[in-house]
Amino acid sequence: MLESEVLLLDLTQIDQCHSLMDILNSSDPFGLARFLLRPNAVAVPLSAITVLAPIDDQEVWAAGVTYKRSQIARMEESESAASHYDKVYTADRPELFFKATPHRVSGPGQPLRVRSDSRWSVP
């Protein structure tokens, strides 16, 4: 299969398999995906489909400032925040924060939204 083509999965073959999360939470996601390939599947051109973000109904959470290089950069960006970032790196647990609900996640090639009152956004 070429990178410009995709094979579609048939999610009607198994009663309890209706979404990406059902596949990912299975004991053998790769094997299940191979099983769900439509019999005699014909590759569909990637240009003929809309690729969505790989997410179903779960919230999106992130871990912040996890690398030493990132710590130094964050501390250089803001003297007032430096002590806060230092605490994040010395904490017993990683800093976790809520990012978005599923309907707010952008997929490949989709526009990103930034709050109108934001003066700075880190990709």
PDB file of C-alpha atoms in Angstrom:
ATOM      1  CA  MET A   1       0.000   0.000   0.000  1.00  0.00           C
ATOM      2  CA  LEU A   2       1.297   3.435  -0.875  1.00  0.00           C
ATOM      3  CA  GLU A   3       1.310   6.359   1.566  1.00  0.00           C
ATOM      4  CA  SER A   4      -1.223   8.064  -0.715  1.00  0.00           C
ATOM      5  CA  GLU A   5      -3.797   5.292  -0.239  1.00  0.00           C
ATOM      6  CA  VAL A   6      -5.710   3.820   2.694  1.00  0.00           C
ATOM      7  CA  LEU A   7      -7.590   0.602   3.389  1.00  0.00           C
ATOM      8  CA  LEU A   8     -10.904   0.956   5.224  1.00  0.00           C
ATOM      9  CA  LEU A   9     -11.845  -1.172   8.227  1.00  0.00           C
ATOM     10  CA  ASP A  10     -15.247  -2.842   8.485  1.00  0.00           C
ATOM     11  CA  LEU A  11     -16.494  -2.023  11.993  1.00  0.00           C
ATOM     12  CA  THR A  12     -19.716  -4.005  11.466  1.00  0.00           C
ATOM     13  CA  GLN A  13     -17.999  -7.404  11.848  1.00  0.00           C
ATOM     14  CA  ILE A  14     -17.810  -7.432  15.660  1.00  0.00           C
ATOM     15  CA  ASP A  15     -20.599  -6.320  18.009  1.00  0.00           C
ATOM     16  CA  GLN A  16     -18.356  -4.567  20.528  1.00  0.00           C
ATOM     17  CA  CYS A  17     -16.067  -2.823  18.043  1.00  0.00           C
ATOM     18  CA  HIS A  18     -17.404   0.513  16.824  1.00  0.00           C
ATOM     19  CA  SER A  19     -14.567   2.992  17.268  1.00  0.00           C
ATOM     20  CA  LEU A  20     -10.843   3.611  17.322  1.00  0.00           C
ATOM     21  CA  MET A  21     -10.810   3.255  21.113  1.00  0.00           C
ATOM     22  CA  ASP A  22     -12.455  -0.165  20.875  1.00  0.00           C
ATOM     23  CA  ILE A  23      -9.603  -1.257  18.622  1.00  0.00           C
ATOM     24  CA  LEU A  24      -6.849   0.362  20.720  1.00  0.00           C
ATOM     25  CA  ASN A  25      -8.238  -1.080  23.971  1.00  0.00           C
ATOM     26  CA  SER A  26      -8.378  -4.628  22.593  1.00  0.00           C
ATOM     27  CA  SER A  27      -5.801  -7.201  23.655  1.00  0.00           C
ATOM     28  CA  ASP A  28      -4.323  -7.199  20.120  1.00  0.00           C
ATOM     29  CA  PRO A  29      -5.024  -3.869  18.349  1.00  0.00           C
ATOM     30  CA  PHE A  30      -2.872  -4.693  15.309  1.00  0.00           C
ATOM     31  CA  GLY A  31      -4.422  -8.141  14.902  1.00  0.00           C
ATOM     32  CA  LEU A  32      -7.939  -6.755  15.306  1.00  0.00           C
ATOM     33  CA  ALA A  33      -7.292  -4.022  12.734  1.00  0.00           C
ATOM     34  CA  ARG A  34      -6.015  -6.620  10.265  1.00  0.00           C
ATOM     35  CA  PHE A  35      -9.123  -8.750  10.927  1.00  0.00           C
ATOM     36  CA  LEU A  36     -11.385  -5.734  10.338  1.00  0.00           C
ATOM     37  CA  LEU A  37      -9.980  -5.002   6.889  1.00  0.00           C
ATOM     38  CA  ARG A  38     -12.824  -5.389   4.441  1.00  0.00           C
ATOM     39  CA  PRO A  39     -12.582  -8.633   2.458  1.00  0.00           C
ATOM     40  CA  ASN A  40     -11.133  -7.795  -0.943  1.00  0.00           C
ATOM     41  CA  ALA A  41     -10.492  -4.252   0.291  1.00  0.00           C
ATOM     42  CA  VAL A  42      -9.615  -1.820  -2.441  1.00  0.00           C
ATOM     43  CA  ALA A  43      -7.260   1.008  -1.541  1.00  0.00           C
ATOM     44  CA  VAL A  44      -8.926   4.422  -1.443  1.00  0.00           C
ATOM     45  CA  PRO A  45      -6.905   7.488  -2.461  1.00  0.00           C
ATOM     46  CA  LEU A  46      -5.978   9.524   0.589  1.00  0.00           C
ATOM     47  CA  SER A  47      -7.124  12.633  -1.309  1.00  0.00           C
ATOM     48  CA  ALA A  48     -10.682  11.206  -1.379  1.00  0.00           C
ATOM     49  CA  ILE A  49     -11.087  11.059   2.403  1.00  0.00           C
ATOM     50  CA  THR A  50     -10.981  13.478   5.308  1.00  0.00           C
ATOM     51  CA  VAL A  51      -8.466  12.412   7.944  1.00  0.00           C
ATOM     52  CA  LEU A  52      -9.702  13.247  11.437  1.00  0.00           C
ATOM     53  CA  ALA A  53      -7.787  13.557  14.674  1.00  0.00           C
ATOM     54  CA  PRO A  54      -7.145  10.059  16.106  1.00  0.00           C
ATOM     55  CA  ILE A  55      -9.558  10.554  18.990  1.00  0.00           C
ATOM     56  CA  ASP A  56     -13.033   9.365  19.945  1.00  0.00           C
ATOM     57  CA  ASP A  57     -14.782  10.477  23.142  1.00  0.00           C
ATOM     58  CA  GLN A  58     -11.824  10.871  25.489  1.00  0.00           C
ATOM     59  CA  GLU A  59     -10.563  14.150  26.891  1.00  0.00           C
ATOM     60  CA  VAL A  60      -7.101  15.340  25.920  1.00  0.00           C
ATOM     61  CA  TRP A  61      -4.605  15.801  28.745  1.00  0.00           C
ATOM     62  CA  ALA A  62      -0.950  16.758  28.449  1.00  0.00           C
ATOM     63  CA  ALA A  63       2.224  16.567  30.479  1.00  0.00           C
ATOM     64  CA  GLY A  64       4.099  19.831  30.719  1.00  0.00           C
ATOM     65  CA  VAL A  65       7.779  20.716  30.740  1.00  0.00           C
ATOM     66  CA  THR A  66       9.197  17.225  30.677  1.00  0.00           C
ATOM     67  CA  TYR A  67      12.699  17.693  29.259  1.00  0.00           C
ATOM     68  CA  LYS A  68      15.726  19.486  30.704  1.00  0.00           C
ATOM     69  CA  ARG A  69      16.038  21.556  27.510  1.00  0.00           C
ATOM     70  CA  SER A  70      12.410  22.605  27.864  1.00  0.00           C
ATOM     71  CA  GLN A  71      12.993  23.552  31.522  1.00  0.00           C
ATOM     72  CA  ILE A  72      15.814  25.894  30.591  1.00  0.00           C
ATOM     73  CA  ALA A  73      13.811  27.464  27.755  1.00  0.00           C
ATOM     74  CA  ARG A  74      10.740  28.038  29.945  1.00  0.00           C
ATOM     75  CA  MET A  75      12.864  29.568  32.676  1.00  0.00           C
ATOM     76  CA  GLU A  76      14.581  31.905  30.179  1.00  0.00           C
ATOM     77  CA  GLU A  77      11.219  33.033  28.784  1.00  0.00           C
ATOM     78  CA  SER A  78       9.958  34.350  32.079  1.00  0.00           C
ATOM     79  CA  GLU A  79      11.853  35.335  35.178  1.00  0.00           C
ATOM     80  CA  SER A  80       8.659  35.416  37.235  1.00  0.00           C
ATOM     81  CA  ALA A  81       7.694  31.906  36.123  1.00  0.00           C
ATOM     82  CA  ALA A  82      11.180  30.485  36.590  1.00  0.00           C
ATOM     83  CA  SER A  83      10.573  29.424  40.171  1.00  0.00           C
ATOM     84  CA  HIS A  84       7.263  27.787  39.180  1.00  0.00           C
ATOM     85  CA  TYR A  85       8.913  25.771  36.415  1.00  0.00           C
ATOM     86  CA  ASP A  86      11.713  24.771  38.754  1.00  0.00           C
ATOM     87  CA  LYS A  87       9.098  23.308  41.115  1.00  0.00           C
ATOM     88  CA  VAL A  88       7.581  21.323  38.241  1.00  0.00           C
ATOM     89  CA  TYR A  89      10.929  19.646  37.522  1.00  0.00           C
ATOM     90  CA  THR A  90      11.583  18.749  41.135  1.00  0.00           C
ATOM     91  CA  ALA A  91       8.045  17.507  41.890  1.00  0.00           C
ATOM     92  CA  ASP A  92       7.386  13.838  42.672  1.00  0.00           C
ATOM     93  CA  ARG A  93       4.789  13.654  39.884  1.00  0.00           C
ATOM     94  CA  PRO A  94       4.679  15.209  36.383  1.00  0.00           C
ATOM     95  CA  GLU A  95       2.628  18.315  35.748  1.00  0.00           C
ATOM     96  CA  LEU A  96      -0.582  17.226  33.996  1.00  0.00           C
ATOM     97  CA  PHE A  97      -3.110  19.627  32.565  1.00  0.00           C
ATOM     98  CA  PHE A  98      -6.366  19.486  30.642  1.00  0.00           C
ATOM     99  CA  LYS A  99      -6.100  20.512  26.979  1.00  0.00           C
ATOM    100  CA  ALA A 100      -9.435  19.921  25.241  1.00  0.00           C
ATOM    101  CA  THR A 101     -12.657  18.039  24.849  1.00  0.00           C
ATOM    102  CA  PRO A 102     -12.816  15.720  21.792  1.00  0.00           C
ATOM    103  CA  HIS A 103     -14.852  18.099  19.616  1.00  0.00           C
ATOM    104  CA  ARG A 104     -12.198  20.819  19.986  1.00  0.00           C
ATOM    105  CA  VAL A 105      -9.287  18.716  18.682  1.00  0.00           C
ATOM    106  CA  SER A 106      -7.998  19.594  15.209  1.00  0.00           C
ATOM    107  CA  GLY A 107      -7.009  16.847  12.808  1.00  0.00           C
ATOM    108  CA  PRO A 108      -4.324  16.831  10.126  1.00  0.00           C
ATOM    109  CA  GLY A 109      -4.494  19.924   7.932  1.00  0.00           C
ATOM    110  CA  GLN A 110      -7.350  21.446   9.937  1.00  0.00           C
ATOM    111  CA  PRO A 111      -7.085  25.000  11.265  1.00  0.00           C
ATOM    112  CA  LEU A 112      -6.026  25.587  14.846  1.00  0.00           C
ATOM    113  CA  ARG A 113      -7.857  28.077  17.003  1.00  0.00           C
ATOM    114  CA  VAL A 114      -6.149  30.417  19.414  1.00  0.00           C
ATOM    115  CA  ARG A 115      -8.026  32.457  22.000  1.00  0.00           C
ATOM    116  CA  SER A 116      -8.495  36.060  20.924  1.00  0.00           C
ATOM    117  CA  ASP A 117      -7.027  37.328  24.219  1.00  0.00           C
ATOM    118  CA  SER A 118      -3.897  35.200  23.867  1.00  0.00           C
ATOM    119  CA  ARG A 119      -0.717  37.146  23.160  1.00  0.00           C
ATOM    120  CA  TRP A 120       1.506  34.066  22.960  1.00  0.00           C
ATOM    121  CA  SER A 121       0.917  30.491  21.881  1.00  0.00           C
ATOM    122  CA  VAL A 122       3.378  27.602  22.110  1.00  0.00           C
ATOM    123  CA  PRO A 123       2.912  24.908  19.454  1.00  0.00           C
TER     124      PRO A 123
END
